[in-house]
Structures are given as C-alpha cells and as structure tokens.
PDB file of C-alpha atoms in Angstrom:
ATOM      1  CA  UNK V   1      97.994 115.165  65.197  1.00 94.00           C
ATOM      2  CA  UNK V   2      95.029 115.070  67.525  1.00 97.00           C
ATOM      3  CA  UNK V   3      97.125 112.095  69.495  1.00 97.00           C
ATOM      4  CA  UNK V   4     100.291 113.965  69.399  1.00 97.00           C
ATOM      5  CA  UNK V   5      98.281 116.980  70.896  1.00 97.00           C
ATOM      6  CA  UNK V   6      96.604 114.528  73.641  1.00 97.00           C
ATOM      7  CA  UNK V   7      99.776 113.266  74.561  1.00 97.00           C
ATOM      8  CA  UNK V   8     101.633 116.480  74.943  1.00 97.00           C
ATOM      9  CA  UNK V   9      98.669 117.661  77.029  1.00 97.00           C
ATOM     10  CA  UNK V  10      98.639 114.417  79.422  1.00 95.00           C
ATOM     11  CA  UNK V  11     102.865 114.551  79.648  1.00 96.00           C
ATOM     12  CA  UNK V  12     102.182 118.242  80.580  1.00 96.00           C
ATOM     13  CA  UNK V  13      99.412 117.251  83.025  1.00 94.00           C
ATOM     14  CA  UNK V  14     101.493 114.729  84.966  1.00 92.00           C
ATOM     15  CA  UNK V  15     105.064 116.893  85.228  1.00 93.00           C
ATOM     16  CA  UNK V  16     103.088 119.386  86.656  1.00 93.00           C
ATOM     17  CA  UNK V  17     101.670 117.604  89.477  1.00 89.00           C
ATOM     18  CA  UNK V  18     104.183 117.441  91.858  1.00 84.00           C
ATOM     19  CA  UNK V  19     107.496 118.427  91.645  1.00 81.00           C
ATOM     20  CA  UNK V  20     109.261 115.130  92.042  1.00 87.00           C
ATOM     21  CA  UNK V  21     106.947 113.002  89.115  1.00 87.00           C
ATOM     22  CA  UNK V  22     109.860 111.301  87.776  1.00 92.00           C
ATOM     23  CA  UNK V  23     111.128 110.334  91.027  1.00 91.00           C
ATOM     24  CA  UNK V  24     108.437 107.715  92.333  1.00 88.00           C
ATOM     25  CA  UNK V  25     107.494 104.335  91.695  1.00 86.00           C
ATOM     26  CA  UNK V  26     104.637 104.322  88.845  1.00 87.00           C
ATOM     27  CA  UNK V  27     106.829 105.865  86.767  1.00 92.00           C
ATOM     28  CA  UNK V  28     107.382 103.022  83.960  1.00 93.00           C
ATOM     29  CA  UNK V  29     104.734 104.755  81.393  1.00 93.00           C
ATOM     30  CA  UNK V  30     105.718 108.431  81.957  1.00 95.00           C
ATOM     31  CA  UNK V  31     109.431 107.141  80.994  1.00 96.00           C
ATOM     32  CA  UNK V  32     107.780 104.768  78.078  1.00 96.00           C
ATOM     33  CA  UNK V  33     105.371 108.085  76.912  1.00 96.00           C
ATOM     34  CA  UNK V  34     108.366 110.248  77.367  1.00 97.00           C
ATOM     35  CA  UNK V  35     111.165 107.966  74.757  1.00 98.00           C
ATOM     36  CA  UNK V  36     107.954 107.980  72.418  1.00 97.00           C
ATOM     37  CA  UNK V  37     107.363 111.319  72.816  1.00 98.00           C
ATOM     38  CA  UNK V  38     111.527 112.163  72.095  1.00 98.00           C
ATOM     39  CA  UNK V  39     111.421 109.687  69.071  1.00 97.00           C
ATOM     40  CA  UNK V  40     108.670 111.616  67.148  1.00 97.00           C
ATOM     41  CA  UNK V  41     109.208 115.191  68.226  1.00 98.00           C
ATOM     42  CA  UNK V  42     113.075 114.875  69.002  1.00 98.00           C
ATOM     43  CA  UNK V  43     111.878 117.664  71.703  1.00 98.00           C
ATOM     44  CA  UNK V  44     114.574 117.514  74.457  1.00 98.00           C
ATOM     45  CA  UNK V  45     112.644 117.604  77.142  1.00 97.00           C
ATOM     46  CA  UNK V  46     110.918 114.871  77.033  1.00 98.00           C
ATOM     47  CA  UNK V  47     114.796 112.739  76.544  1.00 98.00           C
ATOM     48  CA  UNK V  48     115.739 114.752  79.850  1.00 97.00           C
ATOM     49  CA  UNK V  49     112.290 113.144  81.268  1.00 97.00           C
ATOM     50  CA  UNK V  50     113.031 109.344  80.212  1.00 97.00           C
ATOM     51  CA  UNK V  51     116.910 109.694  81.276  1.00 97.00           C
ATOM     52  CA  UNK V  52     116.054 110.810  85.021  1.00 96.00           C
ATOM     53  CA  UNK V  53     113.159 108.507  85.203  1.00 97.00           C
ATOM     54  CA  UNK V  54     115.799 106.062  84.055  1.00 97.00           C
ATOM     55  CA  UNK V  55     118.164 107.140  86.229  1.00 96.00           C
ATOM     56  CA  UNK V  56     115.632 106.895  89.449  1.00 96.00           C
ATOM     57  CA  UNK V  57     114.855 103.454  88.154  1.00 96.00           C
ATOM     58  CA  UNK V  58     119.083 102.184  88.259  1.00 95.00           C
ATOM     59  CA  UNK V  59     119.565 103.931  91.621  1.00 95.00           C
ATOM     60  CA  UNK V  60     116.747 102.263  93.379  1.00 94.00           C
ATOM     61  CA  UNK V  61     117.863  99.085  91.937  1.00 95.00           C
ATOM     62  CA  UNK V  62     119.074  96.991  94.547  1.00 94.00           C
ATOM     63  CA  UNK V  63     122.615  95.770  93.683  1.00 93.00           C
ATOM     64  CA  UNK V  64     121.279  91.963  93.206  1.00 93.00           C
ATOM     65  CA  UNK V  65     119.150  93.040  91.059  1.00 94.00           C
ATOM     66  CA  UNK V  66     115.290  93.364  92.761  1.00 94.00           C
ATOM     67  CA  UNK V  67     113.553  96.637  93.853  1.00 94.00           C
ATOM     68  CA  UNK V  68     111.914  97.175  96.928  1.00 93.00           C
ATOM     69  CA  UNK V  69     108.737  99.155  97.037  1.00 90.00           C
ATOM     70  CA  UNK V  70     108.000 100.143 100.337  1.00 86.00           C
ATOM     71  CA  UNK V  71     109.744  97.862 102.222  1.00 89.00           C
ATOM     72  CA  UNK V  72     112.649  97.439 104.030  1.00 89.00           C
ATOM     73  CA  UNK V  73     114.356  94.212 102.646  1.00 92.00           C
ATOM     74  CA  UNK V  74     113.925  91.599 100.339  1.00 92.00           C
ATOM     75  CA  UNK V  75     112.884  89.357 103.352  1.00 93.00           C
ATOM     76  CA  UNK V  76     109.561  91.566 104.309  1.00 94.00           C
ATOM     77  CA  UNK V  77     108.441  92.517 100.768  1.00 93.00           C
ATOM     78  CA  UNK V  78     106.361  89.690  99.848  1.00 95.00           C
ATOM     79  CA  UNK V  79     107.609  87.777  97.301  1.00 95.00           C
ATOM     80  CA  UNK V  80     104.629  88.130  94.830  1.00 95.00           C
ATOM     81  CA  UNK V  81     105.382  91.985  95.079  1.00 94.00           C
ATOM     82  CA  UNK V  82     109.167  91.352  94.411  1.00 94.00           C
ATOM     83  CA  UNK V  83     108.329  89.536  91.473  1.00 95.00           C
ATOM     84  CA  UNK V  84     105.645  91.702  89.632  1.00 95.00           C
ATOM     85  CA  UNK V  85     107.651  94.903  90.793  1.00 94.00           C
ATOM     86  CA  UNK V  86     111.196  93.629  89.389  1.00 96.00           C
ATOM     87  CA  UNK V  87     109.353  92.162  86.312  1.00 96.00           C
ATOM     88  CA  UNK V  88     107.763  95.451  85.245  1.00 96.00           C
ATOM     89  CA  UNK V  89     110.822  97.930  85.869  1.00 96.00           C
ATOM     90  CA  UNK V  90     113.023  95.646  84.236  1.00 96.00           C
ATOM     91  CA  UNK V  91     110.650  95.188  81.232  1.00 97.00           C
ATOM     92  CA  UNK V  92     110.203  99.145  81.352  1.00 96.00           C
ATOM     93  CA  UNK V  93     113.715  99.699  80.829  1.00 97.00           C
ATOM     94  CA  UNK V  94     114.172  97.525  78.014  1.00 96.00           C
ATOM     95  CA  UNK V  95     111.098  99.087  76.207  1.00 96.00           C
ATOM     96  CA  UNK V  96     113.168 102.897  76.892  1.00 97.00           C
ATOM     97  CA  UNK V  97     115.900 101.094  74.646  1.00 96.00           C
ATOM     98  CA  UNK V  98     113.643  99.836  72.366  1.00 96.00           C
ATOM     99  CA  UNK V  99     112.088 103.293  71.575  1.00 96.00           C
ATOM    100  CA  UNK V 100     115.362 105.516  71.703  1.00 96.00           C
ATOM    101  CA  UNK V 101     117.718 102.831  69.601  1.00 88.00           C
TER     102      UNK V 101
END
C-alpha cells in the first residue's frame, strides 16, 4: 500500500506541473507508471494518461519510423541521438502493451 500511495502521490506531482506533461519528450516512464498504475487500480485516469502519452509518442513519429528531438531532420540530429531516442520510445511503447494486454 505504502508504494501504491507513493506512486499516486509522484503521478499527481508530475500532471500537475505543467499543463502539457504528457505532451513532451521524457515522457516514456509517466506513460510506463501510468499502464501500471491502470492495471492495478483500473482508475481511468491514469488509461486516459498512457493513451495521450501514446498518442504524442505515434504523432511525433516520423513516418520512416525515427523521432527527432530537437532537430530539424534526420540529417542534423546526430546519429547517436537518433539511435538512443528511437530505441527508447519504441521500447516504451511495447512495454505500454505489455502492461495493458
């Protein structure tokens, strides 16, 4: 229960500090928290979280497959960046199916 409580608290903590939260980059573990969070409490609003945070992640999704993060094109993002950066949102949306089946 105590972990429950903590992570209630700390999703609570980061929607409220700023109005877009689920609409940035370092979203992957508020999304991740979030499908946990659904799975144990089957509290809606934390399945509304992971499906925008989702749905940020697919729409920033360049249509080859890559993101960019803070860059123009695939050309001036360094390639090291490209990697680590496509790696981790594409290993954060498989762990969002994992969690919610």
């Amino acid at each position: 229960d105590k972990y429950l409580s903590a992570s209630i608290g700390l999703y609570d903590f980061l929607m409220s500090c700023q109005p877009d939260a689920v609409a940035s980059p370092p979203v992957g573990k508020l999304g991740w928290g979030s499908a946990i969070l659904y799975k144990i409490t089957g509290d809606q609003r934390y399945l509304d979280t992971n499906q925008k945070i989702t749905q940020y992640l697919m729409d920033t999704q360049h249509k080859d497959g890559y993101w960019l993060i803070g860059h123009e094109s695939l050309e001036t993002q360094p390639l090291k960046l490209s990697t680590d950066v496509t790696s981790e949102f594409s290993a954060w949306l498989f762990d969002y199916c994992a969690e919610l089946g």
